[in-house]
PDB file of C-alpha atoms and ligand atoms in Angstrom:
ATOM      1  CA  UNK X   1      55.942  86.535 -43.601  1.00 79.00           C
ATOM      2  CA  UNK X   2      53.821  83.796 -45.964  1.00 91.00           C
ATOM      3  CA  UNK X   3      55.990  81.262 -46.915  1.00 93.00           C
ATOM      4  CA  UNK X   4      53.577  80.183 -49.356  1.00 97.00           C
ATOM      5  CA  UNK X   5      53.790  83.644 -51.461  1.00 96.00           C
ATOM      6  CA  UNK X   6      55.966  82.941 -54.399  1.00 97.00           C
ATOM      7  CA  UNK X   7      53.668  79.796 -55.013  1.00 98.00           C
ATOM      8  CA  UNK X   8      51.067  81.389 -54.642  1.00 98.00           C
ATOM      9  CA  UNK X   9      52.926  83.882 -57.612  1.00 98.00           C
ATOM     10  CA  UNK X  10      53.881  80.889 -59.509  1.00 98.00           C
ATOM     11  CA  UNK X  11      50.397  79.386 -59.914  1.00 98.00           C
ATOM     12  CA  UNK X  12      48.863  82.996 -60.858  1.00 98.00           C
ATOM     13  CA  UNK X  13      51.549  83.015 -63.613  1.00 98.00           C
ATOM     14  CA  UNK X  14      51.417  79.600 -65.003  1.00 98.00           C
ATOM     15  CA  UNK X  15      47.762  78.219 -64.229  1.00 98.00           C
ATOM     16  CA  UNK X  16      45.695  81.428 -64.560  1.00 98.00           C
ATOM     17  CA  UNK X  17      47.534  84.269 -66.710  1.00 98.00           C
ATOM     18  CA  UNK X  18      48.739  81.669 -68.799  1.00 98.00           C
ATOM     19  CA  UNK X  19      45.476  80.235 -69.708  1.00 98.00           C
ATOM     20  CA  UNK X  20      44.355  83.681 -70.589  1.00 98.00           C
ATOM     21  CA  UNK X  21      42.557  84.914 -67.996  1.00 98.00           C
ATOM     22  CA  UNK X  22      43.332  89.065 -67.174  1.00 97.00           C
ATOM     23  CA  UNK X  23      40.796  90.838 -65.128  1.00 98.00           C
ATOM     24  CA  UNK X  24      43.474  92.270 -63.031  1.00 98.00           C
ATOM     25  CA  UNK X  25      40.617  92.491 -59.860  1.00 98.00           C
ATOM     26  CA  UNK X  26      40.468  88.459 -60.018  1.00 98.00           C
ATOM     27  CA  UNK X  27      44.240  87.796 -60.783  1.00 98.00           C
ATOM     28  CA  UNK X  28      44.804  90.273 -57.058  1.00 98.00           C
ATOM     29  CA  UNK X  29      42.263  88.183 -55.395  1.00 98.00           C
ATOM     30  CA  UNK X  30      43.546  85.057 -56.064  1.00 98.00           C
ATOM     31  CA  UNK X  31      47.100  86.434 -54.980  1.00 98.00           C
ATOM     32  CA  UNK X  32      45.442  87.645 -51.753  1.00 98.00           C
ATOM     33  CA  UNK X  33      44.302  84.285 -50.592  1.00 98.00           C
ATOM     34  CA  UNK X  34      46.260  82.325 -48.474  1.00 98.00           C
ATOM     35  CA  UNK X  35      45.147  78.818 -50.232  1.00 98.00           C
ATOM     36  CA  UNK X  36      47.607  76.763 -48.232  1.00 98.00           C
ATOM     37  CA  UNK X  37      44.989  77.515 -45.001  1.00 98.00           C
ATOM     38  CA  UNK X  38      42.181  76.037 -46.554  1.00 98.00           C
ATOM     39  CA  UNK X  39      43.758  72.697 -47.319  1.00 98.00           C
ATOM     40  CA  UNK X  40      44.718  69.846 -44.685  1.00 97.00           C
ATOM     41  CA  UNK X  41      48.044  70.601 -42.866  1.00 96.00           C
ATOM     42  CA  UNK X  42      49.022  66.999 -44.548  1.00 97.00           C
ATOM     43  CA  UNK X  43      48.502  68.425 -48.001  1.00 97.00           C
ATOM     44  CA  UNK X  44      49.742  71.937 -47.355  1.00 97.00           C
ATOM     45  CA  UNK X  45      53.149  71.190 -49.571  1.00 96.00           C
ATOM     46  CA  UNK X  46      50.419  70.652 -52.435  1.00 98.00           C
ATOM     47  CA  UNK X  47      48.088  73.568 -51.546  1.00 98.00           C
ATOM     48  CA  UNK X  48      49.013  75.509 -54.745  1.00 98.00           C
ATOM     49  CA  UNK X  49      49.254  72.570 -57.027  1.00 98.00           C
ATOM     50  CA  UNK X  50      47.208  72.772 -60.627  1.00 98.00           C
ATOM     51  CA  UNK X  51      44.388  70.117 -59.321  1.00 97.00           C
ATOM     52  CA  UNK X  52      41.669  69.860 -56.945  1.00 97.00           C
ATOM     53  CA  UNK X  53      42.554  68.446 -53.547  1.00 98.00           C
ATOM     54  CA  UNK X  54      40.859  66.177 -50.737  1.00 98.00           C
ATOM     55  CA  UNK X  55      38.912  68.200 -47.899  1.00 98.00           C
ATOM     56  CA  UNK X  56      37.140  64.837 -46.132  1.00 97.00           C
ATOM     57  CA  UNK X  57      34.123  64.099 -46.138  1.00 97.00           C
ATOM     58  CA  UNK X  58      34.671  62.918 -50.345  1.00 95.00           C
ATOM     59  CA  UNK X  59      34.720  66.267 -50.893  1.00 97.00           C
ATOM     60  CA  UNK X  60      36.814  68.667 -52.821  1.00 97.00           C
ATOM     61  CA  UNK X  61      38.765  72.040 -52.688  1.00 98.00           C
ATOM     62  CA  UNK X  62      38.355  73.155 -56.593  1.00 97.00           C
ATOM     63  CA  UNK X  63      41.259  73.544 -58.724  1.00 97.00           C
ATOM     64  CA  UNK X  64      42.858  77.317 -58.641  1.00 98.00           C
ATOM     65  CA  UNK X  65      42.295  77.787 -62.288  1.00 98.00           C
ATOM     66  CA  UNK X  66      38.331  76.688 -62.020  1.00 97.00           C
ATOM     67  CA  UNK X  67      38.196  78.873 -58.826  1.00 98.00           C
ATOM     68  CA  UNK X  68      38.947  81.808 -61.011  1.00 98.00           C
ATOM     69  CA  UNK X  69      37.446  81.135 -63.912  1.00 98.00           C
ATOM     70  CA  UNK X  70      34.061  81.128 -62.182  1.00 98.00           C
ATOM     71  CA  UNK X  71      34.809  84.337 -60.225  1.00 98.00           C
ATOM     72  CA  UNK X  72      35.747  85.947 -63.333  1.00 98.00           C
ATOM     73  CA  UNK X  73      32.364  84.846 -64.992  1.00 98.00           C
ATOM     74  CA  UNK X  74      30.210  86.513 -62.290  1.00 98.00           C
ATOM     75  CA  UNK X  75      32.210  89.975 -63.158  1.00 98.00           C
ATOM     76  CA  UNK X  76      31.487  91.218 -59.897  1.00 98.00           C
ATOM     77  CA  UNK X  77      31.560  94.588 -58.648  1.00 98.00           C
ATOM     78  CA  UNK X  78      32.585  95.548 -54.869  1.00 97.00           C
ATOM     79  CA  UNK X  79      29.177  96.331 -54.138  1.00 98.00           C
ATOM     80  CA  UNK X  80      28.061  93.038 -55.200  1.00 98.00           C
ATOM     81  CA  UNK X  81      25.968  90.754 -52.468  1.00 98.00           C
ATOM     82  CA  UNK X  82      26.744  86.855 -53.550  1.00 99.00           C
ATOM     83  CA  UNK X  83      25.622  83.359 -52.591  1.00 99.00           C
ATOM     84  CA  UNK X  84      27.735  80.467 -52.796  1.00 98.00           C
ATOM     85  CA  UNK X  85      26.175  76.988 -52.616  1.00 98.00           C
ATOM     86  CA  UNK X  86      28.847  74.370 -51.339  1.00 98.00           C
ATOM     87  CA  UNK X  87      31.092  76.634 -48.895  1.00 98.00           C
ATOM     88  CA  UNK X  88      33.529  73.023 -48.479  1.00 98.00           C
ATOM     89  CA  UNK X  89      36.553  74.450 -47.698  1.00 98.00           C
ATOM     90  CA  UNK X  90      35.904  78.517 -47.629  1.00 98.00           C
ATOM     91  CA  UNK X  91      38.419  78.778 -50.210  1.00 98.00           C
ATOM     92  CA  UNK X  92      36.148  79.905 -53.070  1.00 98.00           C
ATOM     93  CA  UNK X  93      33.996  81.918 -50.584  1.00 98.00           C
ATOM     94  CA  UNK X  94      37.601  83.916 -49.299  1.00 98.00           C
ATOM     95  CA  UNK X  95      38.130  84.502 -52.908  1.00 99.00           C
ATOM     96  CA  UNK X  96      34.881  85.891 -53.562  1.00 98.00           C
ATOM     97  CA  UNK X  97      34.899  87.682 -50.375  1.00 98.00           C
ATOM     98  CA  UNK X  98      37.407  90.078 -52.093  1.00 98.00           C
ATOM     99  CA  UNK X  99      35.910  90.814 -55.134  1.00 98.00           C
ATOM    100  CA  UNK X 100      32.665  91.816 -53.524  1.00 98.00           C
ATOM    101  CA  UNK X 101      30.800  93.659 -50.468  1.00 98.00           C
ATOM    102  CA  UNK X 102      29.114  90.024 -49.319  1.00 98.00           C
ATOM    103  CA  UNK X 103      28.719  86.449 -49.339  1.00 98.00           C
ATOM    104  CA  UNK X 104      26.746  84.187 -48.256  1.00 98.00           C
ATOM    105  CA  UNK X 105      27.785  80.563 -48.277  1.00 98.00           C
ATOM    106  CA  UNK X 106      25.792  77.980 -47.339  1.00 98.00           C
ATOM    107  CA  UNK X 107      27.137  74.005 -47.119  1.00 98.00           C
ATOM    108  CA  UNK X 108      25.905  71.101 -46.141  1.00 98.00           C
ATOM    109  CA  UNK X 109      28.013  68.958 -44.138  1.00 98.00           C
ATOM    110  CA  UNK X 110      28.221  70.428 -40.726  1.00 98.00           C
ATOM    111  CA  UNK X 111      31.655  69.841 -40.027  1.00 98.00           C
ATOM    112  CA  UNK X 112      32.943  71.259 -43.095  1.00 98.00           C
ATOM    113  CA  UNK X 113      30.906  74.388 -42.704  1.00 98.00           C
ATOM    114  CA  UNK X 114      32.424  74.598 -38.891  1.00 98.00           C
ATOM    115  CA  UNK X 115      36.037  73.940 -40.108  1.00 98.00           C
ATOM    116  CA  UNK X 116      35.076  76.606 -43.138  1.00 98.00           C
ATOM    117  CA  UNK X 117      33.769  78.942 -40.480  1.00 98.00           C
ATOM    118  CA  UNK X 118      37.550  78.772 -38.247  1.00 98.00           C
ATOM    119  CA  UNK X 119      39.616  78.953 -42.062  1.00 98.00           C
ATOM    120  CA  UNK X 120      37.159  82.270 -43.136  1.00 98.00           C
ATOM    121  CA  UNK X 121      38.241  83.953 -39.413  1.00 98.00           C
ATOM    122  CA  UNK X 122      41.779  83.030 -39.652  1.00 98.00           C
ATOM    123  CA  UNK X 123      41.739  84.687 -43.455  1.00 98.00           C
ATOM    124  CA  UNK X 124      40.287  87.728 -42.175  1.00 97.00           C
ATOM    125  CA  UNK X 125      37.362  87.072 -44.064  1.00 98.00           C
ATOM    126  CA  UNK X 126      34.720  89.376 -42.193  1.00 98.00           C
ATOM    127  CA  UNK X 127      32.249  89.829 -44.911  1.00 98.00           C
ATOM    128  CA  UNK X 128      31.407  85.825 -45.272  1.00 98.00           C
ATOM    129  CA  UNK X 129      28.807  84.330 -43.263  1.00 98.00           C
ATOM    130  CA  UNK X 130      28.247  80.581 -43.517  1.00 98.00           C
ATOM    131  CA  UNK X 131      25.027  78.645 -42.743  1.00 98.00           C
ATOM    132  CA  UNK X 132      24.589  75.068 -42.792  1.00 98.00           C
ATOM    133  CA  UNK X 133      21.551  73.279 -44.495  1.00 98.00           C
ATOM    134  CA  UNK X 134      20.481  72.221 -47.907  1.00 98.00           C
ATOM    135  CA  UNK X 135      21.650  75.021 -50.516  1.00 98.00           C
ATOM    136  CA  UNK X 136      19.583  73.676 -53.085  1.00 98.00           C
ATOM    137  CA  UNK X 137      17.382  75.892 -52.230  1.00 96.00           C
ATOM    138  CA  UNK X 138      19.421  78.722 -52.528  1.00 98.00           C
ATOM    139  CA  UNK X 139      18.824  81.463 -49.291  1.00 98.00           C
ATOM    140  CA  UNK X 140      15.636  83.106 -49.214  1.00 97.00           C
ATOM    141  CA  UNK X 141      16.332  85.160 -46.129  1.00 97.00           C
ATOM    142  CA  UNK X 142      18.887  86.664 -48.262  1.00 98.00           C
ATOM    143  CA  UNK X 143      17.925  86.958 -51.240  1.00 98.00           C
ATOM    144  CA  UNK X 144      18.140  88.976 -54.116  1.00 98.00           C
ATOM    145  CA  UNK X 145      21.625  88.199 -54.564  1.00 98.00           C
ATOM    146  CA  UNK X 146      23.588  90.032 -57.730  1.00 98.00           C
ATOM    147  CA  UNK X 147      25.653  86.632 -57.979  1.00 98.00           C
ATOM    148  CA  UNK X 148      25.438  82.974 -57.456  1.00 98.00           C
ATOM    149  CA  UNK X 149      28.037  80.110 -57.784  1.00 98.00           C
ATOM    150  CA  UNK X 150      26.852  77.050 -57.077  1.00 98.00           C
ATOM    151  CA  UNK X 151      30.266  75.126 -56.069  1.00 96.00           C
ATOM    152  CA  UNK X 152      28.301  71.571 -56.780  1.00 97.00           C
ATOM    153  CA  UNK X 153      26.938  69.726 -60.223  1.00 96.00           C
ATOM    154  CA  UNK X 154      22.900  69.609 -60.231  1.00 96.00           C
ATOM    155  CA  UNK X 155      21.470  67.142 -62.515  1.00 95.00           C
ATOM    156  CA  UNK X 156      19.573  70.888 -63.697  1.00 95.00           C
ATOM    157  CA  UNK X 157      19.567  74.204 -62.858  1.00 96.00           C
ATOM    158  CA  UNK X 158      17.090  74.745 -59.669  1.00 96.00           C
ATOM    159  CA  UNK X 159      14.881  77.111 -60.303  1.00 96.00           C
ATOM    160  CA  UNK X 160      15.615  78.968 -56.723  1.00 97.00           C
ATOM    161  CA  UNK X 161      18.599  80.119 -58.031  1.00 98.00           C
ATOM    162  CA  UNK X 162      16.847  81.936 -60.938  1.00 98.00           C
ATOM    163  CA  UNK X 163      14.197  83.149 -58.258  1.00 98.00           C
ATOM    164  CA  UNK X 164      16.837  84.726 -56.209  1.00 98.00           C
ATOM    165  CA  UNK X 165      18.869  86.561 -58.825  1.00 98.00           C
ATOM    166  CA  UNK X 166      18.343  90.054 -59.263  1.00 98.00           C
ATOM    167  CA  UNK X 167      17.460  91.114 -62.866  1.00 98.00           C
ATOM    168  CA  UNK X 168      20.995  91.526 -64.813  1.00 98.00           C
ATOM    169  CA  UNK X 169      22.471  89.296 -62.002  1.00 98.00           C
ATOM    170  CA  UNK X 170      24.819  86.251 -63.021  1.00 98.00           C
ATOM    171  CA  UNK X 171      24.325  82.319 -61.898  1.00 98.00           C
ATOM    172  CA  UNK X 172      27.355  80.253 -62.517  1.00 98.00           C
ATOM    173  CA  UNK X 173      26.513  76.590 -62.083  1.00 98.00           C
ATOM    174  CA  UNK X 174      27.742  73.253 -63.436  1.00 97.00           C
ATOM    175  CA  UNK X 175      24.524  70.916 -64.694  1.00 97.00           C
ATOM    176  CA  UNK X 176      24.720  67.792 -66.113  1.00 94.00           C
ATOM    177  CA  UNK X 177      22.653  64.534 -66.582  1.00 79.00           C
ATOM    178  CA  UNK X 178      25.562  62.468 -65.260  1.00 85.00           C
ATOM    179  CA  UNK X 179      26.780  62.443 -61.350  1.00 84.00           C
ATOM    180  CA  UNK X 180      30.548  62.151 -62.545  1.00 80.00           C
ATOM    181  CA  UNK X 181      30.578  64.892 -65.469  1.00 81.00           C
ATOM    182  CA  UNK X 182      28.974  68.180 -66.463  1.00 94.00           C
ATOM    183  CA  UNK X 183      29.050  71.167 -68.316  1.00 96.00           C
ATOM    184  CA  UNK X 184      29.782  74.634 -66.724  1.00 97.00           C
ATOM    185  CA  UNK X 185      26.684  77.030 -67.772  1.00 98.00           C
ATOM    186  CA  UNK X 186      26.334  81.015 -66.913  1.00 98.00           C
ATOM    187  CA  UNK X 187      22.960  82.465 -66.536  1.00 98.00           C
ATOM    188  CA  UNK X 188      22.228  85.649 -66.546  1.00 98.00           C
ATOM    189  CA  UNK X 189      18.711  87.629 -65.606  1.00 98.00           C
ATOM    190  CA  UNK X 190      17.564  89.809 -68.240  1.00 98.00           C
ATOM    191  CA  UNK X 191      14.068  90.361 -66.811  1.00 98.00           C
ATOM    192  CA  UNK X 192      11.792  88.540 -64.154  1.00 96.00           C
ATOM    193  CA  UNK X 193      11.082  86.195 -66.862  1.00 95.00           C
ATOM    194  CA  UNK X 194      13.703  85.926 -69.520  1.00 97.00           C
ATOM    195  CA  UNK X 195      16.964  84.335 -68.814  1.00 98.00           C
ATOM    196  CA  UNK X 196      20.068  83.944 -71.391  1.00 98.00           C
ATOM    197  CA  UNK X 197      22.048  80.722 -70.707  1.00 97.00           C
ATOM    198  CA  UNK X 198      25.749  80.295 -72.201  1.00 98.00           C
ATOM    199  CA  UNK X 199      27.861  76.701 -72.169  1.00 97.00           C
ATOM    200  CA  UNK X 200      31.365  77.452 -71.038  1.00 96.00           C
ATOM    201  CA  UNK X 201      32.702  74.174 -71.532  1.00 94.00           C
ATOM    202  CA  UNK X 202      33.056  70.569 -69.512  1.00 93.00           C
ATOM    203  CA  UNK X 203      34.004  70.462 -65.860  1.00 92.00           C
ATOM    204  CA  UNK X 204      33.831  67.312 -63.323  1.00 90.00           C
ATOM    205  CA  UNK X 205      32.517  68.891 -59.967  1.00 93.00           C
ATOM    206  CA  UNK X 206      31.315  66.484 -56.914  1.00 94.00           C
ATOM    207  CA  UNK X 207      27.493  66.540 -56.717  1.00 95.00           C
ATOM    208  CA  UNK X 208      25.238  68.768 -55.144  1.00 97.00           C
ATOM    209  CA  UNK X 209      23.104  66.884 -53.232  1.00 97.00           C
ATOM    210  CA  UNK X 210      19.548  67.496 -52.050  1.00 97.00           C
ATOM    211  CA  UNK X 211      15.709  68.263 -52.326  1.00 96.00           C
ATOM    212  CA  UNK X 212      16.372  70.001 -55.793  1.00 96.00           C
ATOM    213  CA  UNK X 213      19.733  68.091 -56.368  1.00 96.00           C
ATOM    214  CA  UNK X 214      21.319  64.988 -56.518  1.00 95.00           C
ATOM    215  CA  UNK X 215      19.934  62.149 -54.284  1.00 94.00           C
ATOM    216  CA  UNK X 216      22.078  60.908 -50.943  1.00 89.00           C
ATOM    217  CA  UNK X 217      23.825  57.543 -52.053  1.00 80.00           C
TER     218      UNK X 217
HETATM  219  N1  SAH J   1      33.829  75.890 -52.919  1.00 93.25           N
HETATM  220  C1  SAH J   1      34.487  74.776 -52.266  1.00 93.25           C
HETATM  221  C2  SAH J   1      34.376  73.506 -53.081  1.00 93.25           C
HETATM  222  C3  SAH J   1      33.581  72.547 -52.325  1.00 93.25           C
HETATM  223  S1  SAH J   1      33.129  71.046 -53.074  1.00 93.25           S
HETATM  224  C4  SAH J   1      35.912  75.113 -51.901  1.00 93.25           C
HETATM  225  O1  SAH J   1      36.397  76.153 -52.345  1.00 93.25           O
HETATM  226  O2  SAH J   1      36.522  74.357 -51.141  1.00 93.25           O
HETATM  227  C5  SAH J   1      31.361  71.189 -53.029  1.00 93.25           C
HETATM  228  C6  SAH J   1      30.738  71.295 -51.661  1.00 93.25           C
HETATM  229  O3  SAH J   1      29.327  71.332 -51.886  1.00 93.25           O
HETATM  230  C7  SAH J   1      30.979  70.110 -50.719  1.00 93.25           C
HETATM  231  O4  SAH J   1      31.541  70.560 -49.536  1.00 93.25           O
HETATM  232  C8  SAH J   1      29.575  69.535 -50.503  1.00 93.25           C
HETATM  233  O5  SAH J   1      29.364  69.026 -49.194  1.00 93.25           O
HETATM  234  C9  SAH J   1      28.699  70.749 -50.761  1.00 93.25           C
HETATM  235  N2  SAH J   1      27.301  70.460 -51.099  1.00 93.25           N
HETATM  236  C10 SAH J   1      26.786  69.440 -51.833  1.00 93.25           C
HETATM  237  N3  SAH J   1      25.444  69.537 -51.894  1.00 93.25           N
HETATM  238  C11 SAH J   1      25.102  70.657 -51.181  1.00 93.25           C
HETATM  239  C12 SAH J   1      23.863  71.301 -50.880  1.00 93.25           C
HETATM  240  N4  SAH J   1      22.689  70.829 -51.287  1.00 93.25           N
HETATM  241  N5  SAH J   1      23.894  72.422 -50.129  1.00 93.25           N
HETATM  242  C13 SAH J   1      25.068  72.941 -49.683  1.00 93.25           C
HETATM  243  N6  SAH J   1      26.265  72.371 -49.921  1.00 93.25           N
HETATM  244  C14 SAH J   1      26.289  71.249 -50.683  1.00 93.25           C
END
């Protein structure tokens, strides 16, 4: 039994169908996810709560509502292989994990890609692998991916990301000139060259930091 599950019902309802998102696929994945594991026991009571919460580190688990909105972006099939740059919690990456045959997640702070490693198992996430290092780089070894979501703000889109899109593949990423707020864009690959780029709107996402990112402060 998950005590959590009529929450978990209640902020489908009210934060995600209500704001008008209905890809049914996305709306079941975000049912399936136990959220309250990915969050500190401490803050467990607030797990499904319509805000971002505190992982450590001055990090973030994303909001529910932004966690769908960017999976719903990617329109992913169940074949799909996926990066995600900024694994944090898992949460995103266990949601993902659902909607597609892989992911790769890749994070930066050791000890949150451990604790993200233990949360994934626990899930019964099988198809997520998480590395540690610098994702501004994106993941050659794996690479072509037929999604990224890049889970941090860039001061610009790094080019790696384009690199390691397949053609037709989707790159959801929030950019902006300033640390504390951004816009969330959606690139997509229409050939080896030529790349359409779409503004969904303003987000404030902690920064992605790194050789092709933000610097360390
Ligand atoms: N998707 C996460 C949200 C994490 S917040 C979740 O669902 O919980 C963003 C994460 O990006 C942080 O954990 C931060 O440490 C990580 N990050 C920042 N710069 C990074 C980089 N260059 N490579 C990989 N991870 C990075």
């Amino acid at each position: 039994m998950d005590p959590f599950e009529s929450d978990r019902e209640t902020m489908v309802r009210e934060q995600i169908e209500r704001r008008g998102l209905q890809d049914q696929r996305v709306l079941a994945a975000m049912r399936a996810v136990p959220r309250h594991l990915f969050v500190k026991s401490s803050l467990r009571k607030h797990a499904y709560a319509d805000r971002p919460l505190t992982i450590g580190h001055y990090q973030t688990i994303s909001q529910p509502y932004v966690v769908a909105l960017m999976c719903d972006q990617l329109e992913l099939a169940d074949t799909d292989e996926v990066l995600e740059i900024g694994t944090g919690s898992g949460y995103a990456a266990a949601v993902l994990a659902q909607l597609c045959k892989r992911v790769i997640t890749v994070e930066r702070i050791p000890e949150l890609a451990e604790k993200a490693r233990e949360t994934l198992a626990q899930a019964g996430c099988s198809n997520v692998t998480v590395h540690c290092g610098d994702g501004t780089l994106g993941h050659l070894e794996d690479a072509p991916f037929d999604a990224i979501l890049v889970s941090a703000a860039a001061p610009s889109v790094p080019e790696a990301y384009k690199q390691q899109l397949r053609v037709g593949g989707r790159l959801i990423i929030p950019a902006g000139h300033s640390r504390s707020s951004q816009s969330l864009y959606r690139v997509q690959k229409k050939s080896d060259t030529e790349f359409s780029t779409e503004d969904l709107g303003g987000v404030a996402f902690v920064p992605l930091i790194g050789e092709k990112g933000w610097q360390e402060t």
